Structures are given as structure tokens and as C-alpha cells.
Short mmCIF file of C-alpha atoms in Angstrom, two decimals:
data_model
loop_
_atom_site.label_atom_id
_atom_site.label_comp_id
_atom_site.label_asym_id
_atom_site.label_seq_id
_atom_site.Cartn_x
_atom_site.Cartn_y
_atom_site.Cartn_z
CA MET A 523 59.52 131.01 101.68
CA LEU A 524 57.29 130.09 105.21
CA GLY A 525 60.19 128.49 106.90
CA LYS A 526 62.43 131.23 105.85
CA ILE A 527 59.71 133.58 107.85
CA ALA A 528 59.14 131.30 110.44
CA GLY A 529 62.78 130.87 111.89
CA ARG A 530 63.00 134.75 111.75
CA TRP A 531 59.79 135.61 114.12
CA TRP A 532 61.87 137.41 116.12
CA LEU A 533 62.64 139.69 113.55
CA VAL A 534 58.67 139.96 112.70
CA ALA A 535 58.07 140.87 116.54
CA ILE A 536 60.33 143.68 116.47
CA CYS A 537 58.77 145.27 113.99
CA LEU A 538 55.45 144.60 115.05
CA ALA A 539 56.61 145.82 118.76
CA ILE A 540 58.21 148.86 117.14
CA GLY A 541 55.12 150.44 115.07
CA ILE A 542 52.77 149.79 118.37
CA VAL A 543 55.34 151.78 119.91
CA ALA A 544 55.38 154.50 117.16
CA SER A 545 51.37 154.43 117.88
CA LEU A 546 51.49 154.94 121.36
CA ILE A 547 53.69 157.89 120.99
CA TYR A 548 51.82 159.39 118.14
CA LEU A 549 48.97 159.48 120.21
CA VAL A 550 50.53 160.93 123.42
CA THR A 551 52.60 163.69 121.60
CA ALA A 552 49.67 164.81 118.66
CA PRO A 553 47.27 167.67 119.36
CA LYS A 554 44.02 166.44 120.22
CA VAL A 555 40.94 167.39 118.10
CA TYR A 556 37.29 166.84 120.19
CA THR A 557 34.56 166.75 117.83
CA ALA A 558 30.69 167.32 119.75
CA THR A 559 28.02 167.26 117.78
CA CYS A 560 24.47 169.06 118.21
CA VAL A 561 21.20 167.48 116.37
CA LEU A 562 18.40 169.33 115.49
CA SER A 563 15.14 168.15 114.07
CA ALA A 564 12.69 169.59 111.62
CA GLU A 565 8.98 168.60 111.55
CA LEU A 566 6.00 169.53 109.51
CA ASP A 567 3.14 170.61 111.78
CA HIS A 568 0.10 169.54 110.40
CA THR A 569 -2.83 170.19 111.97
CA GLY A 570 -5.30 166.76 111.82
CA THR A 571 -2.10 164.31 111.48
CA PRO A 572 -0.18 162.58 113.16
CA ALA A 573 3.48 164.15 114.72
CA GLY A 574 6.45 163.13 113.46
CA ASP A 575 5.80 164.08 109.95
CA VAL A 576 9.86 165.06 108.62
CA ALA A 577 10.46 167.96 106.89
CA PRO A 578 11.59 167.39 103.02
CA ASP A 579 15.26 167.30 102.27
CA ASP A 580 14.90 170.60 100.33
CA PHE A 581 14.19 172.35 103.74
CA LEU A 582 17.18 170.56 105.31
CA TYR A 583 19.52 171.44 102.71
CA GLN A 584 18.12 175.34 102.75
CA GLN A 585 18.60 175.31 106.48
CA ARG A 586 22.36 173.44 106.26
CA ASP A 587 23.12 176.68 104.19
CA LEU A 588 21.73 178.80 106.56
CA ILE A 589 23.42 177.44 109.51
CA LYS A 590 26.73 177.96 107.25
CA SER A 591 25.65 181.60 106.48
CA ALA A 592 28.18 184.30 107.58
CA PRO A 593 25.04 185.93 110.11
CA VAL A 594 25.02 182.52 111.82
CA LEU A 595 28.37 182.12 111.75
CA ALA A 596 29.11 185.81 112.79
CA SER A 597 26.59 185.79 115.85
CA ALA A 598 28.27 182.54 117.14
CA ALA A 599 32.07 183.45 117.30
CA THR A 600 30.61 186.92 119.26
CA ALA A 601 29.08 184.41 121.68
CA MET A 602 32.55 182.26 121.51
CA ILE A 603 34.77 185.21 121.42
CA THR A 604 36.64 184.25 118.52
CA SER A 605 36.85 185.08 114.59
CA ASP A 606 34.41 184.01 111.99
CA GLY A 607 36.83 182.36 110.01
CA GLN A 608 37.68 179.83 112.88
CA VAL A 609 34.32 178.89 113.38
CA ARG A 610 34.06 178.73 109.53
CA SER A 611 36.87 176.15 109.46
CA ALA A 612 36.01 173.88 112.82
CA LEU A 613 32.33 173.77 111.62
CA ASP A 614 30.50 170.82 109.61
CA VAL A 615 26.79 170.57 108.75
CA SER A 616 25.24 167.22 107.64
CA VAL A 617 21.73 165.86 106.47
CA ALA A 618 20.33 162.90 107.35
CA LYS A 619 18.51 162.44 103.90
CA GLY A 620 14.36 161.38 104.52
CA GLU A 621 15.34 161.54 108.62
CA GLY A 622 14.41 165.52 108.54
CA VAL A 623 17.78 165.36 111.07
CA VAL A 624 20.83 167.92 110.64
CA THR A 625 23.83 167.30 112.75
CA ILE A 626 26.14 170.25 113.87
CA ALA A 627 29.71 169.14 114.63
CA TYR A 628 32.27 171.68 116.07
CA SER A 629 35.84 170.78 116.46
CA ALA A 630 38.34 172.10 119.16
CA SER A 631 41.18 171.40 121.09
CA ALA A 632 39.24 170.82 124.46
CA PRO A 633 35.90 168.95 124.86
CA ASP A 634 34.23 171.68 126.88
CA GLU A 635 35.04 173.90 123.94
CA ALA A 636 33.45 171.93 120.87
CA ALA A 637 30.51 171.26 123.00
CA ARG A 638 30.08 175.25 123.36
CA GLY A 639 30.73 175.44 119.79
CA ALA A 640 28.38 173.47 118.69
CA ASN A 641 25.50 174.53 120.87
CA ALA A 642 26.55 178.42 120.13
CA ILE A 643 25.99 177.53 116.55
CA ALA A 644 22.44 176.01 116.73
CA ASP A 645 21.38 178.87 119.24
CA ALA A 646 22.73 181.73 116.48
CA TYR A 647 20.93 179.45 113.76
CA LEU A 648 17.69 178.81 115.90
CA ARG A 649 17.46 183.13 116.47
CA THR A 650 17.99 184.01 112.54
CA ARG A 651 15.39 181.49 111.79
CA SER A 652 12.92 183.24 114.29
CA GLN A 653 14.13 186.86 113.02
CA GLN A 654 13.73 185.90 108.99
CA GLN A 655 10.31 184.20 110.05
CA THR A 656 9.23 186.91 111.73
CA SER A 657 10.68 189.49 108.82
CA THR A 658 8.28 186.80 106.79
CA THR A 659 5.39 187.33 108.25
CA SER A 660 5.68 190.97 108.25
CA GLY A 661 6.47 190.80 104.95
CA LEU A 662 3.63 188.56 103.89
CA THR A 663 1.27 191.18 106.13
CA ASP A 664 2.45 193.91 103.41
CA LEU A 665 2.29 192.26 100.71
CA THR A 666 -1.32 190.68 100.97
CA LYS A 667 -2.37 194.40 102.51
CA GLN A 668 -0.75 195.60 98.84
CA ARG A 669 -3.32 193.09 97.05
CA ASP A 670 -6.34 193.67 98.77
CA ARG A 671 -5.74 197.33 98.07
CA LEU A 672 -5.48 196.13 94.59
CA THR A 673 -8.02 193.95 93.81
CA ALA A 674 -10.38 196.94 95.41
CA ASP A 675 -9.36 199.23 92.88
CA ARG A 676 -9.82 196.75 90.42
CA THR A 677 -13.00 196.08 91.19
CA THR A 678 -13.80 199.59 91.47
CA LYS A 679 -12.31 200.50 87.25
CA GLU A 680 -14.16 197.11 86.18
CA SER A 681 -17.20 198.56 87.24
CA ALA A 682 -16.55 201.98 86.11
CA ASN A 683 -15.96 200.54 82.74
CA ARG A 684 -19.11 198.34 82.61
CA ALA A 685 -21.20 201.36 83.57
CA PHE A 686 -19.71 203.52 80.90
CA ARG A 687 -20.19 200.94 78.51
CA ASP A 688 -23.94 200.58 79.57
CA THR A 689 -24.85 204.02 79.87
CA THR A 690 -23.04 205.39 76.18
CA GLY A 691 -24.13 202.31 74.01
CA THR A 692 -20.38 201.81 72.94
CA ALA A 693 -20.77 199.44 70.29
CA GLY A 694 -21.94 202.27 68.16
CA SER A 695 -24.65 202.26 65.23
CA ASP A 696 -23.89 200.35 61.89
CA ALA A 697 -23.35 203.93 60.28
CA GLU A 698 -20.43 204.63 62.75
CA ARG A 699 -18.73 201.55 63.30
CA ALA A 700 -18.64 201.39 59.21
CA ALA A 701 -17.28 205.20 59.21
CA ALA A 702 -14.61 204.31 62.01
CA ALA A 703 -13.61 200.86 59.63
CA ARG A 704 -13.25 203.42 56.66
CA ILE A 705 -11.04 205.94 58.52
CA ALA A 706 -8.48 203.48 59.21
CA GLN A 707 -8.20 202.54 55.53
CA LEU A 708 -8.46 206.00 54.51
CA GLN A 709 -5.41 206.78 57.06
CA GLN A 710 -3.61 203.72 55.58
CA ALA A 711 -4.06 205.00 52.17
CA VAL A 712 -3.00 209.09 53.30
CA THR A 713 -0.40 207.45 54.46
CA ALA A 714 1.02 205.87 51.37
CA ALA A 715 -0.05 208.44 49.27
CA GLU A 716 2.22 211.19 51.47
CA VAL A 717 4.89 208.50 50.02
CA GLU A 718 4.28 209.13 46.67
CA VAL A 719 4.30 212.53 46.90
CA ALA A 720 7.32 212.83 48.33
CA ASN A 721 9.03 210.67 46.06
CA ALA A 722 7.39 212.58 42.84
CA SER A 723 8.62 215.24 44.20
CA ALA A 724 12.10 214.14 44.58
CA ALA A 725 12.11 212.93 41.01
CA ALA A 726 10.50 216.42 39.68
CA ALA A 727 13.97 217.53 41.71
CA ALA A 728 16.30 215.22 40.19
CA GLY A 729 14.80 215.37 36.69
CA LYS A 730 15.57 219.39 36.48
CA GLU A 731 18.66 219.11 37.85
CA ALA A 732 19.21 216.26 35.07
CA LEU A 733 17.24 217.84 32.42
CA ALA A 734 19.90 221.49 32.94
CA ASP A 735 22.61 218.94 31.83
CA PRO A 736 22.80 218.06 27.83
CA GLN A 737 24.91 215.07 28.55
CA GLN A 738 22.36 213.79 30.46
CA ILE A 739 19.33 214.66 28.89
CA ARG A 740 19.85 211.85 25.73
CA PRO A 741 20.33 208.57 28.41
CA LEU A 742 17.70 209.81 30.95
CA ILE A 743 15.31 210.12 27.61
CA GLN A 744 15.88 206.67 26.43
CA ALA A 745 15.53 205.08 29.73
CA ASN A 746 12.12 206.56 29.82
CA ARG A 747 10.70 206.23 26.53
CA ASN A 748 8.98 202.44 27.48
CA LYS A 749 6.42 204.33 29.58
CA GLY A 750 4.35 205.95 27.56
CA ILE A 751 5.25 209.24 28.32
CA PHE A 752 6.57 210.51 24.56
CA ASP A 753 4.22 208.65 22.42
CA ARG A 754 2.84 211.50 20.41
CA LEU A 755 6.51 212.70 19.99
CA GLU A 756 7.43 209.38 18.82
CA ALA A 757 4.76 208.96 16.08
CA GLN A 758 5.65 212.65 14.95
CA ARG A 759 9.80 211.58 14.56
CA THR A 760 8.57 208.02 13.10
CA ALA A 761 6.64 209.99 10.18
CA VAL A 762 9.45 212.34 9.74
CA GLU A 763 12.25 210.03 9.43
CA SER A 764 10.19 207.62 7.30
CA GLU A 765 9.69 210.74 5.27
CA LEU A 766 13.40 211.55 5.24
CA ALA A 767 14.09 207.95 4.86
CA GLN A 768 12.38 208.22 1.18
CA LEU A 769 13.91 211.63 -0.05
CA GLU A 770 17.40 211.10 1.34
CA PRO A 771 18.28 208.73 -1.76
CA GLN A 772 16.37 210.19 -3.99
CA LEU A 773 18.21 213.21 -3.24
CA GLU A 774 21.53 210.99 -3.90
CA LYS A 775 20.07 209.97 -7.45
CA GLN A 776 19.01 213.66 -8.49
CA ARG A 777 22.59 214.71 -7.47
CA GLN A 778 24.22 212.28 -10.08
CA SER A 779 22.27 213.41 -13.21
CA MET A 780 21.05 217.35 -12.16
CA LEU A 781 22.72 220.14 -11.87
CA PRO A 782 23.17 221.50 -8.76
CA GLN A 783 20.81 224.57 -9.63
CA HIS A 784 18.07 222.12 -11.27
CA PRO A 785 14.88 223.32 -9.94
CA VAL A 786 13.51 219.80 -8.61
CA LEU A 787 17.00 219.28 -6.95
CA VAL A 788 16.70 222.17 -4.88
CA ALA A 789 13.21 221.69 -3.88
CA THR A 790 14.07 218.43 -2.36
CA LYS A 791 17.12 219.40 -0.84
CA ARG A 792 15.49 222.10 0.68
CA LYS A 793 12.58 219.37 1.57
CA VAL A 794 15.21 217.11 3.04
CA ASP A 795 16.96 220.22 5.09
CA GLN A 796 13.06 221.06 6.63
CA LEU A 797 12.69 217.50 7.60
CA LYS A 798 16.26 217.14 9.63
CA ALA A 799 15.29 220.52 11.17
CA LYS A 800 11.65 219.13 11.99
CA LEU A 801 13.63 216.44 13.86
CA ASP A 802 15.87 218.70 15.72
CA GLU A 803 13.15 220.57 17.08
CA LEU A 804 11.10 217.26 17.81
CA ASP A 805 14.39 216.52 19.68
CA THR A 806 14.06 219.69 22.08
CA GLN A 807 10.33 219.07 23.04
CA TYR A 808 11.39 215.59 24.83
CA ALA A 809 13.08 217.04 27.85
CA GLY A 810 10.14 219.90 28.10
CA ILE A 811 7.73 216.67 27.96
CA TYR A 812 9.98 214.77 30.42
CA ALA A 813 9.80 217.64 32.92
CA ALA A 814 5.95 217.86 32.65
CA HIS A 815 5.36 214.67 33.37
CA LEU A 816 7.33 214.79 35.89
CA GLU A 817 5.45 217.70 37.42
CA GLN A 818 2.18 216.14 36.52
CA GLN A 819 2.93 212.54 39.06
CA ARG A 820 3.38 214.92 41.68
CA THR A 821 0.57 217.26 41.31
CA THR A 822 -1.44 214.03 40.68
CA ALA A 823 -0.39 212.53 44.04
CA GLN A 824 -0.37 215.80 45.65
CA LYS A 825 -4.30 216.22 44.85
CA ARG A 826 -4.89 212.37 45.94
CA VAL A 827 -3.68 213.19 49.41
CA GLU A 828 -5.97 216.05 49.48
CA GLU A 829 -8.77 214.14 48.81
CA LEU A 830 -7.76 211.38 51.00
CA LYS A 831 -7.89 213.93 53.73
CA GLN A 832 -11.26 215.40 52.99
CA LEU A 833 -12.87 211.65 53.17
CA VAL A 834 -11.19 210.81 56.35
CA GLY A 835 -12.91 214.37 57.46
CA GLU A 836 -15.68 213.51 56.15
CA GLN A 837 -15.67 210.08 57.73
CA SER A 838 -14.60 211.28 61.37
CA GLU A 839 -17.29 213.04 61.36
CA THR A 840 -19.50 210.84 60.97
CA ALA A 841 -17.92 208.44 63.71
CA LYS A 842 -16.69 211.43 65.79
CA GLY A 843 -18.99 210.12 69.14
CA PHE A 844 -17.93 206.31 68.07
CA THR A 845 -14.02 207.49 67.98
CA ALA A 846 -14.16 208.75 71.50
CA ARG A 847 -15.88 205.94 73.30
CA ALA A 848 -14.21 203.61 71.82
CA ALA A 849 -10.96 205.32 72.63
CA LYS A 850 -12.33 205.70 76.56
CA VAL A 851 -12.88 202.25 76.90
CA ALA A 852 -9.32 201.58 75.45
CA GLU A 853 -8.30 204.05 78.10
CA MET A 854 -10.29 201.95 80.60
CA ASP A 855 -9.26 198.59 79.30
CA ALA A 856 -5.35 199.22 79.50
CA GLU A 857 -6.09 200.74 83.17
CA LEU A 858 -7.60 197.38 84.18
CA LYS A 859 -4.74 195.59 82.41
CA LYS A 860 -2.30 197.99 84.46
CA VAL A 861 -3.70 196.41 87.85
CA ASP A 862 -3.87 192.95 86.40
CA ALA A 863 -0.25 193.27 86.12
CA ALA A 864 0.06 194.92 89.23
CA ILE A 865 -1.67 192.04 91.31
CA ALA A 866 0.02 189.35 89.01
CA GLU A 867 3.62 190.54 90.14
CA VAL A 868 2.18 190.91 94.13
CA ASP A 869 0.99 187.16 94.12
CA GLN A 870 4.48 186.26 92.60
CA LYS A 871 6.34 188.00 95.56
CA ILE A 872 3.71 186.40 97.73
CA ARG A 873 5.06 182.86 96.19
CA GLU A 874 8.26 183.09 96.48
CA VAL A 875 8.33 184.61 100.16
CA THR A 876 6.39 182.11 101.42
CA VAL A 877 8.63 178.99 99.28
CA GLY A 878 11.47 180.61 100.31
CA ALA A 879 11.34 181.94 103.58
CA GLY A 880 8.65 179.58 105.02
CA ALA A 881 4.94 180.64 106.11
CA SER A 882 2.36 179.37 108.42
CA ALA A 883 3.02 175.87 107.33
CA ALA A 884 7.17 176.39 107.55
CA PRO A 885 8.37 173.11 109.51
CA THR A 886 9.27 173.38 112.95
CA VAL A 887 12.96 172.92 113.85
CA LYS A 888 14.00 172.34 117.57
CA VAL A 889 17.17 170.84 118.91
CA VAL A 890 16.75 167.13 119.96
CA VAL A 891 20.01 166.72 121.22
CA SER A 892 22.44 169.20 122.90
CA ALA A 893 26.28 168.61 122.39
CA GLN A 894 27.75 167.26 125.45
CA PRO A 895 32.08 167.14 126.08
CA PRO A 896 33.25 164.16 123.75
CA ARG A 897 35.07 161.60 126.13
CA ARG A 898 37.98 160.92 123.58
CA PRO A 899 39.27 162.94 120.74
CA SER A 900 37.78 162.25 117.12
CA ARG A 901 41.47 162.81 116.02
CA PRO A 902 43.82 161.18 116.16
CA ASP A 903 41.76 157.84 116.40
CA ARG A 904 43.57 155.45 118.74
CA ASN A 905 42.05 152.10 117.70
CA ARG A 906 42.70 153.03 114.00
CA THR A 907 46.03 154.61 114.64
CA MET A 908 47.12 151.35 116.55
CA LEU A 909 45.58 149.19 114.10
CA THR A 910 47.09 151.03 111.01
CA ALA A 911 50.51 151.10 113.16
CA ALA A 912 50.14 147.77 113.79
CA ALA A 913 49.58 146.75 110.36
CA ILE A 914 52.47 148.44 109.25
CA GLY A 915 54.75 146.73 111.45
CA LEU A 916 53.60 143.03 110.92
CA ILE A 917 53.72 143.86 106.68
CA ALA A 918 57.30 145.40 107.44
CA GLY A 919 58.47 142.34 109.58
CA LEU A 920 57.39 139.90 106.84
CA ALA A 921 59.07 141.54 103.98
CA LEU A 922 62.28 141.89 106.22
CA ALA A 923 62.60 138.55 107.42
CA ALA A 924 61.75 137.32 103.65
CA ALA A 925 64.12 139.65 101.95
CA LEU A 926 66.80 139.40 104.29
CA PRO A 927 69.76 136.66 102.81
CA GLY A 928 69.48 133.69 104.88
CA ARG A 929 72.87 132.23 106.54
CA ARG A 930 75.12 129.66 104.37
CA GLY A 931 73.65 126.00 104.96
CA ASP A 932 69.98 127.00 105.71
#
């Protein structure tokens, strides 16, 4: 195989020459793109420390985003008399981590245009950053004044609160404190009692409607038998039923042995009828007793509410001064909390502005290397193009020399 390729060295040379010639033609005819770079340096200006402290990487990435932002691009496009989109597509911004350096690269079809574009973007960025810092300083000044006013207001309110406590004796006497605690308990009891009154009134109304319907009386009474409402009637009914249970068998025997007109049979039958009538009378009393029970519950609950309200009034009179002073103190404490919340909100805004847009300790950004017109185009790369073409021509020549069939006899 090597001998075959060596015998056709001329084919390899031709392919190599074709590749080099093609690369030269491409380099001559391809549109040229020139890239100019402008280097910015960001340094921390700490008093008492050596100069040259580089800014943190987070700050550099923030500046990269600012350089690529719409305001900076619009300002640069205006200076270059072009469109924002063209500036954005030709721009590339890179950050050197740990070195405090940001590089602005701008590509154009002419060397002078590339240099002008990189420098215009750098100038637009520096102007925008200066405006932001000015705005930040003004905003911090306003926020600081606002915080000072709030702090002074808090001091005034706190002094007034302390003076009120000292002069009025907000702690109160033992009787006042006990009355105030008792009022809270009584108010809870009043609320519970009022709910009980509402429930009892609703139950009484529902009970009256149910008792008006004969079909609902029996199930309603049966459901409330275990509550002790009908104990007196149940005792009477039990006695009547017991006596009736004894007389009914006796009456049956007398009917079998006596004539219907027999005085004993007639007396027994009369007694049985009287007992049954008594049972019917007792049955009619259940509904009335149940209705009276419901009304009694409602009346008792209402009376409980009135008694509790009376107790609240009595305790309120005892704790009247203490309650008023406590309410005033609570109001003043609430005002202090509002001021504290406002101060915390302003402090948070100050921190956000300080961290986000820089403050007195913000890094200093300056141009260390201005963009100059490049001597050679960045695209196409002459050396890379020719080396790539030569490699392709060499590989193609070797492949052809190895693949073509040899002459007979070789």
C-alpha cells in the first residue's frame, strides 16, 4: 500500500495543490470580518489597602449584562448611526474570572468600523453606569432622610408611651387586674350563652311545628324519653298499665263465668274502661310537657345571658380605668410596631439599592486598552483556512492514490 501511494506521489501533490489554491481563492473572495477589542478594568478602591484589588466576579457579570442592555446598545447605535439590532449581533462581551477584566469585542466589515464600534459601546456603558450611580446616590440620600424621619418619630412615640405608663400606672390595682381578667372570661361565657339561647329558640320553634302534626308526636316523644322529661308521666303510666294488666285477665275470666249484667262483671269492665281512658289522657299530656320543657330551656338560657351581662357590667365598672389605660397602651404599642415595620422596609430598600446598583464602595471601572483597528481580519482566518485546506487536499490525495486500481503488471 505504501509503495502504491509512493508511486503516485504526483496525485497527492496535485490534490494538495488544489486544496491550497482553493483556500487562496476563498481567502480572496470571502467577505472579511474584522474584530476590535476594548478592555475594561474593574478595581476596588479601598482606603488604606494597596491599589489594584480586583472586583468580584459577580460584579463583572452584572456589568456584562449592563453592557448588553438595551439602553447601552441604543446609545452606542446612535453614536455609530446604525440600528440596535446590528450592534447587538456584532457585539460579544467576555469576563476574565478572578482578573477584574471585561473585554468588549465588536465585529464589522472594516477595521475602522470595528474599532469605532467597540469604543462607542465602552463609552455608552461608562455613561450609563455613571448615570446609574448618580441616581443611586440620590436614591440613597432620599431613603436615608426617610429613615431619619422615621427614627425620630419612633423616639417621640416611645417617649410618649413611657411617660404615659409612668404617669397613669397602667399596671392597675389587684382588683382592677382581676376584674379585667374576669371580664374576658365573662364575655366568652356570654357568647356561649347567646349561642345556647339561639339553639333553644330554634328547638322550641321546631318542636311546636312538630307537635302540630299528630304523625310526628309519637316519634318525637319516643326520641326524648331518655332525657327525664316525662319521668312523672311515665311513673303514672306505669302504674295504670300495671293495674290494667291485672284487671284485663280477670275481666276475661269473669266474662266466661258470669252473665253480662252481673254486677261484679260490670264493675270490673267499668274499671278497665276508666284505666284505658286514663292512659289516653296521659298520652295527651306528653306533647304539652315536651313543649313546656323546650320553653323552659329557652327561658333558662335567656336568663343566663342576662345574668352574665349584668356581671360583665359590674366587673367593667371596677376595671373601667384599667381597661381604658390598657387600650391606650395597646394603641401606642401598635403605633410603635407600625413605625418599626416602616423602618425595616426602608432598611431593606437601602440594602437592595446598595447591593444592586453600587454604593460608596462600588468598584471603579475604566478603559485600560482602547480598541484599535485590527491589521488582519478575524474571519476568515488565513492560517487556519490554509492549514485546513492543505490537510483536506493531503487526505484526499492519499485516499485517491490508495483507492485507484494499479496498472497491470505493477
